[in-house]
JSON list of C-alpha atoms in Angstrom, two decimals:
[
{"chain": "A", "resi": 10, "resn": "UNK", "atom": "CA", "xyz": [3.23, -37.73, -92.35]},
{"chain": "A", "resi": 11, "resn": "UNK", "atom": "CA", "xyz": [1.77, -38.28, -88.89]},
{"chain": "A", "resi": 12, "resn": "UNK", "atom": "CA", "xyz": [0.96, -35.70, -86.25]},
{"chain": "A", "resi": 13, "resn": "UNK", "atom": "CA", "xyz": [0.69, -36.43, -82.54]},
{"chain": "A", "resi": 14, "resn": "UNK", "atom": "CA", "xyz": [-0.62, -33.92, -80.03]},
{"chain": "A", "resi": 15, "resn": "UNK", "atom": "CA", "xyz": [0.47, -34.67, -76.47]},
{"chain": "A", "resi": 16, "resn": "UNK", "atom": "CA", "xyz": [-0.95, -33.01, -73.37]},
{"chain": "A", "resi": 17, "resn": "UNK", "atom": "CA", "xyz": [0.36, -33.26, -69.79]},
{"chain": "A", "resi": 18, "resn": "UNK", "atom": "CA", "xyz": [-2.33, -34.87, -67.63]},
{"chain": "A", "resi": 19, "resn": "UNK", "atom": "CA", "xyz": [-3.59, -32.79, -64.71]},
{"chain": "A", "resi": 20, "resn": "UNK", "atom": "CA", "xyz": [-0.98, -30.09, -65.33]},
{"chain": "A", "resi": 21, "resn": "UNK", "atom": "CA", "xyz": [-2.88, -27.53, -63.27]},
{"chain": "A", "resi": 22, "resn": "UNK", "atom": "CA", "xyz": [-2.45, -29.85, -60.28]},
{"chain": "A", "resi": 23, "resn": "UNK", "atom": "CA", "xyz": [1.35, -29.53, -60.56]},
{"chain": "A", "resi": 24, "resn": "UNK", "atom": "CA", "xyz": [1.14, -25.74, -60.59]},
{"chain": "A", "resi": 25, "resn": "UNK", "atom": "CA", "xyz": [-1.38, -25.62, -57.75]},
{"chain": "A", "resi": 26, "resn": "UNK", "atom": "CA", "xyz": [0.44, -28.16, -55.57]},
{"chain": "A", "resi": 27, "resn": "UNK", "atom": "CA", "xyz": [4.09, -27.30, -56.19]},
{"chain": "A", "resi": 28, "resn": "UNK", "atom": "CA", "xyz": [4.04, -23.83, -57.80]},
{"chain": "A", "resi": 29, "resn": "UNK", "atom": "CA", "xyz": [4.64, -22.52, -61.30]},
{"chain": "A", "resi": 30, "resn": "UNK", "atom": "CA", "xyz": [8.38, -23.11, -61.22]},
{"chain": "A", "resi": 31, "resn": "UNK", "atom": "CA", "xyz": [7.65, -26.80, -60.62]},
{"chain": "A", "resi": 32, "resn": "UNK", "atom": "CA", "xyz": [5.25, -26.69, -63.57]},
{"chain": "A", "resi": 33, "resn": "UNK", "atom": "CA", "xyz": [8.14, -25.41, -65.68]},
{"chain": "A", "resi": 34, "resn": "UNK", "atom": "CA", "xyz": [10.27, -28.33, -64.47]},
{"chain": "A", "resi": 35, "resn": "UNK", "atom": "CA", "xyz": [7.49, -30.75, -65.47]},
{"chain": "A", "resi": 36, "resn": "UNK", "atom": "CA", "xyz": [7.27, -29.20, -68.96]},
{"chain": "A", "resi": 37, "resn": "UNK", "atom": "CA", "xyz": [11.04, -29.38, -69.39]},
{"chain": "A", "resi": 38, "resn": "UNK", "atom": "CA", "xyz": [11.06, -33.02, -68.27]},
{"chain": "A", "resi": 39, "resn": "UNK", "atom": "CA", "xyz": [8.25, -33.94, -70.66]},
{"chain": "A", "resi": 40, "resn": "UNK", "atom": "CA", "xyz": [9.99, -32.11, -73.52]},
{"chain": "A", "resi": 41, "resn": "UNK", "atom": "CA", "xyz": [13.18, -34.03, -72.78]},
{"chain": "A", "resi": 42, "resn": "UNK", "atom": "CA", "xyz": [11.46, -37.44, -72.68]},
{"chain": "A", "resi": 43, "resn": "UNK", "atom": "CA", "xyz": [9.44, -36.79, -75.83]},
{"chain": "A", "resi": 44, "resn": "UNK", "atom": "CA", "xyz": [12.54, -35.65, -77.72]},
{"chain": "A", "resi": 45, "resn": "UNK", "atom": "CA", "xyz": [14.60, -38.60, -76.55]},
{"chain": "A", "resi": 46, "resn": "UNK", "atom": "CA", "xyz": [11.94, -41.13, -77.53]},
{"chain": "A", "resi": 47, "resn": "UNK", "atom": "CA", "xyz": [11.58, -39.93, -81.14]},
{"chain": "A", "resi": 48, "resn": "UNK", "atom": "CA", "xyz": [13.64, -40.52, -84.27]},
{"chain": "A", "resi": 49, "resn": "UNK", "atom": "CA", "xyz": [16.11, -37.88, -85.47]},
{"chain": "A", "resi": 50, "resn": "UNK", "atom": "CA", "xyz": [13.82, -37.09, -88.39]},
{"chain": "A", "resi": 51, "resn": "UNK", "atom": "CA", "xyz": [10.86, -36.34, -86.08]},
{"chain": "A", "resi": 52, "resn": "UNK", "atom": "CA", "xyz": [10.10, -32.88, -84.78]},
{"chain": "A", "resi": 53, "resn": "UNK", "atom": "CA", "xyz": [8.96, -32.32, -81.18]},
{"chain": "A", "resi": 54, "resn": "UNK", "atom": "CA", "xyz": [7.73, -28.86, -80.22]},
{"chain": "A", "resi": 55, "resn": "UNK", "atom": "CA", "xyz": [5.86, -27.23, -77.41]},
{"chain": "A", "resi": 56, "resn": "UNK", "atom": "CA", "xyz": [2.58, -26.23, -78.98]},
{"chain": "A", "resi": 57, "resn": "UNK", "atom": "CA", "xyz": [1.24, -24.02, -76.22]},
{"chain": "A", "resi": 58, "resn": "UNK", "atom": "CA", "xyz": [0.59, -24.33, -72.51]},
{"chain": "A", "resi": 59, "resn": "UNK", "atom": "CA", "xyz": [1.14, -27.94, -71.52]},
{"chain": "A", "resi": 60, "resn": "UNK", "atom": "CA", "xyz": [0.64, -29.27, -75.03]},
{"chain": "A", "resi": 61, "resn": "UNK", "atom": "CA", "xyz": [3.30, -30.62, -77.38]},
{"chain": "A", "resi": 62, "resn": "UNK", "atom": "CA", "xyz": [3.18, -31.54, -81.05]},
{"chain": "A", "resi": 63, "resn": "UNK", "atom": "CA", "xyz": [5.22, -34.26, -82.71]},
{"chain": "A", "resi": 64, "resn": "UNK", "atom": "CA", "xyz": [5.58, -34.43, -86.48]},
{"chain": "A", "resi": 65, "resn": "UNK", "atom": "CA", "xyz": [6.62, -37.84, -87.78]},
{"chain": "A", "resi": 66, "resn": "UNK", "atom": "CA", "xyz": [7.50, -37.59, -91.50]},
{"chain": "A", "resi": 67, "resn": "UNK", "atom": "CA", "xyz": [7.09, -40.65, -93.70]},
{"chain": "A", "resi": 68, "resn": "UNK", "atom": "CA", "xyz": [5.48, -42.69, -90.98]},
{"chain": "A", "resi": 69, "resn": "UNK", "atom": "CA", "xyz": [2.78, -45.35, -91.40]},
{"chain": "A", "resi": 70, "resn": "UNK", "atom": "CA", "xyz": [-0.06, -45.51, -88.88]},
{"chain": "A", "resi": 71, "resn": "UNK", "atom": "CA", "xyz": [1.25, -48.60, -87.06]},
{"chain": "A", "resi": 72, "resn": "UNK", "atom": "CA", "xyz": [4.70, -47.04, -86.61]},
{"chain": "A", "resi": 73, "resn": "UNK", "atom": "CA", "xyz": [3.19, -43.71, -85.53]},
{"chain": "A", "resi": 74, "resn": "UNK", "atom": "CA", "xyz": [0.99, -45.48, -82.98]},
{"chain": "A", "resi": 75, "resn": "UNK", "atom": "CA", "xyz": [4.00, -47.30, -81.53]},
{"chain": "A", "resi": 76, "resn": "UNK", "atom": "CA", "xyz": [5.98, -44.03, -81.43]},
{"chain": "A", "resi": 77, "resn": "UNK", "atom": "CA", "xyz": [3.17, -42.28, -79.54]},
{"chain": "A", "resi": 78, "resn": "UNK", "atom": "CA", "xyz": [2.89, -45.16, -77.05]},
{"chain": "A", "resi": 79, "resn": "UNK", "atom": "CA", "xyz": [6.65, -45.27, -76.58]},
{"chain": "A", "resi": 80, "resn": "UNK", "atom": "CA", "xyz": [6.73, -41.53, -75.86]},
{"chain": "A", "resi": 81, "resn": "UNK", "atom": "CA", "xyz": [3.90, -41.88, -73.35]},
{"chain": "A", "resi": 82, "resn": "UNK", "atom": "CA", "xyz": [5.67, -44.77, -71.58]},
{"chain": "A", "resi": 83, "resn": "UNK", "atom": "CA", "xyz": [8.96, -42.85, -71.40]},
{"chain": "A", "resi": 84, "resn": "UNK", "atom": "CA", "xyz": [7.26, -39.83, -69.84]},
{"chain": "A", "resi": 85, "resn": "UNK", "atom": "CA", "xyz": [5.47, -42.06, -67.32]},
{"chain": "A", "resi": 86, "resn": "UNK", "atom": "CA", "xyz": [8.61, -44.08, -66.53]},
{"chain": "A", "resi": 87, "resn": "UNK", "atom": "CA", "xyz": [10.74, -41.02, -65.87]},
{"chain": "A", "resi": 88, "resn": "UNK", "atom": "CA", "xyz": [10.29, -39.05, -62.70]},
{"chain": "A", "resi": 89, "resn": "UNK", "atom": "CA", "xyz": [10.62, -35.31, -62.37]},
{"chain": "A", "resi": 90, "resn": "UNK", "atom": "CA", "xyz": [12.42, -34.08, -59.26]},
{"chain": "A", "resi": 91, "resn": "UNK", "atom": "CA", "xyz": [10.45, -31.40, -57.41]},
{"chain": "A", "resi": 92, "resn": "UNK", "atom": "CA", "xyz": [11.59, -30.24, -53.98]},
{"chain": "A", "resi": 93, "resn": "UNK", "atom": "CA", "xyz": [13.69, -33.39, -53.57]},
{"chain": "A", "resi": 94, "resn": "UNK", "atom": "CA", "xyz": [10.82, -35.78, -54.41]},
{"chain": "A", "resi": 95, "resn": "UNK", "atom": "CA", "xyz": [10.36, -37.84, -57.54]},
{"chain": "A", "resi": 96, "resn": "UNK", "atom": "CA", "xyz": [6.98, -36.94, -59.01]},
{"chain": "A", "resi": 97, "resn": "UNK", "atom": "CA", "xyz": [5.07, -39.04, -61.55]},
{"chain": "A", "resi": 98, "resn": "UNK", "atom": "CA", "xyz": [3.91, -37.41, -64.79]},
{"chain": "A", "resi": 99, "resn": "UNK", "atom": "CA", "xyz": [1.61, -38.88, -67.44]},
{"chain": "A", "resi": 100, "resn": "UNK", "atom": "CA", "xyz": [0.46, -37.58, -70.79]},
{"chain": "A", "resi": 101, "resn": "UNK", "atom": "CA", "xyz": [-2.41, -38.21, -73.16]},
{"chain": "A", "resi": 102, "resn": "UNK", "atom": "CA", "xyz": [-2.00, -38.34, -76.93]},
{"chain": "A", "resi": 103, "resn": "UNK", "atom": "CA", "xyz": [-4.03, -37.78, -80.08]},
{"chain": "A", "resi": 104, "resn": "UNK", "atom": "CA", "xyz": [-2.71, -39.02, -83.41]},
{"chain": "A", "resi": 105, "resn": "UNK", "atom": "CA", "xyz": [-3.67, -38.40, -87.03]},
{"chain": "A", "resi": 106, "resn": "UNK", "atom": "CA", "xyz": [-2.15, -39.65, -90.27]},
{"chain": "A", "resi": 107, "resn": "UNK", "atom": "CA", "xyz": [-2.11, -37.10, -93.10]},
{"chain": "A", "resi": 108, "resn": "UNK", "atom": "CA", "xyz": [-3.92, -37.95, -96.29]},
{"chain": "A", "resi": 109, "resn": "UNK", "atom": "CA", "xyz": [-2.95, -36.34, -99.59]},
{"chain": "A", "resi": 110, "resn": "UNK", "atom": "CA", "xyz": [-5.73, -33.76, -99.31]},
{"chain": "A", "resi": 111, "resn": "UNK", "atom": "CA", "xyz": [-5.17, -32.95, -95.60]},
{"chain": "A", "resi": 112, "resn": "UNK", "atom": "CA", "xyz": [-4.65, -29.31, -94.66]},
{"chain": "A", "resi": 113, "resn": "UNK", "atom": "CA", "xyz": [-2.74, -28.17, -91.58]},
{"chain": "A", "resi": 114, "resn": "UNK", "atom": "CA", "xyz": [-5.97, -26.94, -90.04]},
{"chain": "A", "resi": 115, "resn": "UNK", "atom": "CA", "xyz": [-7.70, -30.26, -90.65]},
{"chain": "A", "resi": 116, "resn": "UNK", "atom": "CA", "xyz": [-4.77, -32.28, -89.25]},
{"chain": "A", "resi": 117, "resn": "UNK", "atom": "CA", "xyz": [-4.66, -30.15, -86.11]},
{"chain": "A", "resi": 118, "resn": "UNK", "atom": "CA", "xyz": [-8.43, -30.41, -85.65]},
{"chain": "A", "resi": 119, "resn": "UNK", "atom": "CA", "xyz": [-8.40, -34.20, -86.03]},
{"chain": "A", "resi": 120, "resn": "UNK", "atom": "CA", "xyz": [-5.37, -34.69, -83.76]},
{"chain": "A", "resi": 121, "resn": "UNK", "atom": "CA", "xyz": [-7.02, -32.42, -81.19]},
{"chain": "A", "resi": 122, "resn": "UNK", "atom": "CA", "xyz": [-10.23, -34.44, -81.41]},
{"chain": "A", "resi": 123, "resn": "UNK", "atom": "CA", "xyz": [-8.25, -37.63, -80.79]},
{"chain": "A", "resi": 124, "resn": "UNK", "atom": "CA", "xyz": [-6.46, -35.96, -77.87]},
{"chain": "A", "resi": 125, "resn": "UNK", "atom": "CA", "xyz": [-9.81, -34.90, -76.41]},
{"chain": "A", "resi": 126, "resn": "UNK", "atom": "CA", "xyz": [-11.01, -38.51, -76.67]},
{"chain": "A", "resi": 127, "resn": "UNK", "atom": "CA", "xyz": [-7.91, -39.59, -74.73]},
{"chain": "A", "resi": 128, "resn": "UNK", "atom": "CA", "xyz": [-8.61, -37.02, -72.00]},
{"chain": "A", "resi": 129, "resn": "UNK", "atom": "CA", "xyz": [-12.24, -38.10, -71.81]},
{"chain": "A", "resi": 130, "resn": "UNK", "atom": "CA", "xyz": [-11.15, -41.76, -71.79]},
{"chain": "A", "resi": 131, "resn": "UNK", "atom": "CA", "xyz": [-9.43, -41.38, -68.45]},
{"chain": "A", "resi": 132, "resn": "UNK", "atom": "CA", "xyz": [-6.11, -39.74, -69.38]},
{"chain": "A", "resi": 133, "resn": "UNK", "atom": "CA", "xyz": [-2.81, -41.56, -69.89]},
{"chain": "A", "resi": 134, "resn": "UNK", "atom": "CA", "xyz": [-4.46, -42.78, -73.10]},
{"chain": "A", "resi": 135, "resn": "UNK", "atom": "CA", "xyz": [-3.81, -42.53, -76.83]},
{"chain": "A", "resi": 136, "resn": "UNK", "atom": "CA", "xyz": [-6.38, -42.31, -79.62]},
{"chain": "A", "resi": 137, "resn": "UNK", "atom": "CA", "xyz": [-6.00, -42.09, -83.38]},
{"chain": "A", "resi": 138, "resn": "UNK", "atom": "CA", "xyz": [-8.34, -40.15, -85.64]},
{"chain": "A", "resi": 139, "resn": "UNK", "atom": "CA", "xyz": [-9.09, -42.40, -88.61]},
{"chain": "A", "resi": 140, "resn": "UNK", "atom": "CA", "xyz": [-12.08, -43.23, -90.80]},
{"chain": "A", "resi": 141, "resn": "UNK", "atom": "CA", "xyz": [-13.96, -40.15, -89.61]},
{"chain": "A", "resi": 142, "resn": "UNK", "atom": "CA", "xyz": [-13.69, -40.85, -85.88]},
{"chain": "A", "resi": 143, "resn": "UNK", "atom": "CA", "xyz": [-11.48, -41.49, -82.87]},
{"chain": "A", "resi": 144, "resn": "UNK", "atom": "CA", "xyz": [-10.26, -44.98, -82.07]},
{"chain": "A", "resi": 145, "resn": "UNK", "atom": "CA", "xyz": [-8.51, -46.12, -78.90]},
{"chain": "A", "resi": 146, "resn": "UNK", "atom": "CA", "xyz": [-4.89, -47.19, -79.32]},
{"chain": "A", "resi": 147, "resn": "UNK", "atom": "CA", "xyz": [-4.23, -47.82, -75.63]},
{"chain": "A", "resi": 148, "resn": "UNK", "atom": "CA", "xyz": [-5.32, -46.58, -72.23]},
{"chain": "A", "resi": 149, "resn": "UNK", "atom": "CA", "xyz": [-2.83, -47.31, -69.48]},
{"chain": "A", "resi": 150, "resn": "UNK", "atom": "CA", "xyz": [-4.99, -46.55, -66.46]},
{"chain": "A", "resi": 151, "resn": "UNK", "atom": "CA", "xyz": [-1.89, -46.22, -64.34]},
{"chain": "A", "resi": 152, "resn": "UNK", "atom": "CA", "xyz": [-2.15, -47.05, -60.64]},
{"chain": "A", "resi": 153, "resn": "UNK", "atom": "CA", "xyz": [-0.12, -43.93, -59.86]},
{"chain": "A", "resi": 154, "resn": "UNK", "atom": "CA", "xyz": [-1.93, -40.60, -60.00]},
{"chain": "A", "resi": 155, "resn": "UNK", "atom": "CA", "xyz": [-0.13, -37.77, -61.79]},
{"chain": "A", "resi": 156, "resn": "UNK", "atom": "CA", "xyz": [1.43, -35.46, -59.25]},
{"chain": "A", "resi": 157, "resn": "UNK", "atom": "CA", "xyz": [1.77, -38.23, -56.67]},
{"chain": "A", "resi": 158, "resn": "UNK", "atom": "CA", "xyz": [5.24, -38.82, -55.26]},
{"chain": "A", "resi": 159, "resn": "UNK", "atom": "CA", "xyz": [6.89, -42.13, -56.12]},
{"chain": "A", "resi": 160, "resn": "UNK", "atom": "CA", "xyz": [9.59, -44.25, -54.59]},
{"chain": "A", "resi": 161, "resn": "UNK", "atom": "CA", "xyz": [11.91, -45.09, -57.46]},
{"chain": "A", "resi": 162, "resn": "UNK", "atom": "CA", "xyz": [15.48, -46.08, -58.11]},
{"chain": "A", "resi": 163, "resn": "UNK", "atom": "CA", "xyz": [17.85, -43.09, -58.16]},
{"chain": "A", "resi": 164, "resn": "UNK", "atom": "CA", "xyz": [19.04, -44.05, -61.67]},
{"chain": "A", "resi": 165, "resn": "UNK", "atom": "CA", "xyz": [15.56, -43.35, -63.05]},
{"chain": "A", "resi": 166, "resn": "UNK", "atom": "CA", "xyz": [15.30, -39.82, -61.68]},
{"chain": "A", "resi": 167, "resn": "UNK", "atom": "CA", "xyz": [15.27, -36.91, -64.09]},
{"chain": "A", "resi": 168, "resn": "UNK", "atom": "CA", "xyz": [16.56, -33.79, -62.46]},
{"chain": "A", "resi": 169, "resn": "UNK", "atom": "CA", "xyz": [16.10, -30.19, -63.50]},
{"chain": "A", "resi": 170, "resn": "UNK", "atom": "CA", "xyz": [19.67, -29.99, -64.78]},
{"chain": "A", "resi": 171, "resn": "UNK", "atom": "CA", "xyz": [19.18, -33.15, -66.88]},
{"chain": "A", "resi": 172, "resn": "UNK", "atom": "CA", "xyz": [15.93, -32.07, -68.51]},
{"chain": "A", "resi": 173, "resn": "UNK", "atom": "CA", "xyz": [15.80, -28.28, -68.62]},
{"chain": "A", "resi": 174, "resn": "UNK", "atom": "CA", "xyz": [14.85, -26.87, -71.99]},
{"chain": "A", "resi": 175, "resn": "UNK", "atom": "CA", "xyz": [14.86, -23.10, -72.21]},
{"chain": "A", "resi": 176, "resn": "UNK", "atom": "CA", "xyz": [11.47, -21.49, -72.85]},
{"chain": "A", "resi": 177, "resn": "UNK", "atom": "CA", "xyz": [12.93, -19.63, -75.83]},
{"chain": "A", "resi": 178, "resn": "UNK", "atom": "CA", "xyz": [13.92, -23.00, -77.33]},
{"chain": "A", "resi": 179, "resn": "UNK", "atom": "CA", "xyz": [10.38, -24.33, -76.81]},
{"chain": "A", "resi": 180, "resn": "UNK", "atom": "CA", "xyz": [8.94, -21.20, -78.42]},
{"chain": "A", "resi": 181, "resn": "UNK", "atom": "CA", "xyz": [11.19, -21.49, -81.43]},
{"chain": "A", "resi": 182, "resn": "UNK", "atom": "CA", "xyz": [10.36, -25.20, -81.73]},
{"chain": "A", "resi": 183, "resn": "UNK", "atom": "CA", "xyz": [6.67, -24.30, -81.86]},
{"chain": "A", "resi": 184, "resn": "UNK", "atom": "CA", "xyz": [7.38, -21.83, -84.68]},
{"chain": "A", "resi": 185, "resn": "UNK", "atom": "CA", "xyz": [9.50, -24.44, -86.43]},
{"chain": "A", "resi": 186, "resn": "UNK", "atom": "CA", "xyz": [6.65, -26.95, -86.19]},
{"chain": "A", "resi": 187, "resn": "UNK", "atom": "CA", "xyz": [4.19, -24.55, -87.79]},
{"chain": "A", "resi": 188, "resn": "UNK", "atom": "CA", "xyz": [6.68, -23.76, -90.58]},
{"chain": "A", "resi": 189, "resn": "UNK", "atom": "CA", "xyz": [7.40, -27.46, -91.19]},
{"chain": "A", "resi": 190, "resn": "UNK", "atom": "CA", "xyz": [3.70, -28.30, -91.40]},
{"chain": "A", "resi": 191, "resn": "UNK", "atom": "CA", "xyz": [3.18, -25.48, -93.91]},
{"chain": "A", "resi": 192, "resn": "UNK", "atom": "CA", "xyz": [6.19, -26.65, -95.92]},
{"chain": "A", "resi": 193, "resn": "UNK", "atom": "CA", "xyz": [4.90, -30.22, -95.99]},
{"chain": "A", "resi": 194, "resn": "UNK", "atom": "CA", "xyz": [1.44, -29.00, -96.99]},
{"chain": "A", "resi": 195, "resn": "UNK", "atom": "CA", "xyz": [2.82, -26.93, -99.89]},
{"chain": "A", "resi": 196, "resn": "UNK", "atom": "CA", "xyz": [4.90, -29.89, -101.13]},
{"chain": "A", "resi": 197, "resn": "UNK", "atom": "CA", "xyz": [1.89, -32.23, -101.11]}
]
């Protein structure tokens, strides 16, 4: 089992610049891209605020790292439409691979520590918590700042109608994630 925590980079900037409704559009777009980039067996859930959790069952570290990077690239590649402009969004990720003795609390703490390392590393980065510490997987250092408008091909645009996920769905996904983690812990 692998757990990835994903956080929208500079989310407050979206709310401050475009308003809270635009922030909701960003969250829906990120939820859509994360869900689309994962396997059917994986669980993607909003974990609070601008943070998402991804549970990857039966997933080795190398595969989990590639899944996290793929999700990050898909979010960055897609553009969210706000007030008729395509806006760039990036995310940072923290990954942990469960060991037999791992508790939910410990997994969340380690994934959060790896996420924090990614935020401190410049954002748009991914770290894995392994061997008692955080290790860089990749840091993209994109030339486009989150929240900055882009000129992109119309086929790449993600509109509100394409990516909207109801808040009640995100809430229930978060509950589902917590239940699934507890279930996996009790089966271990």
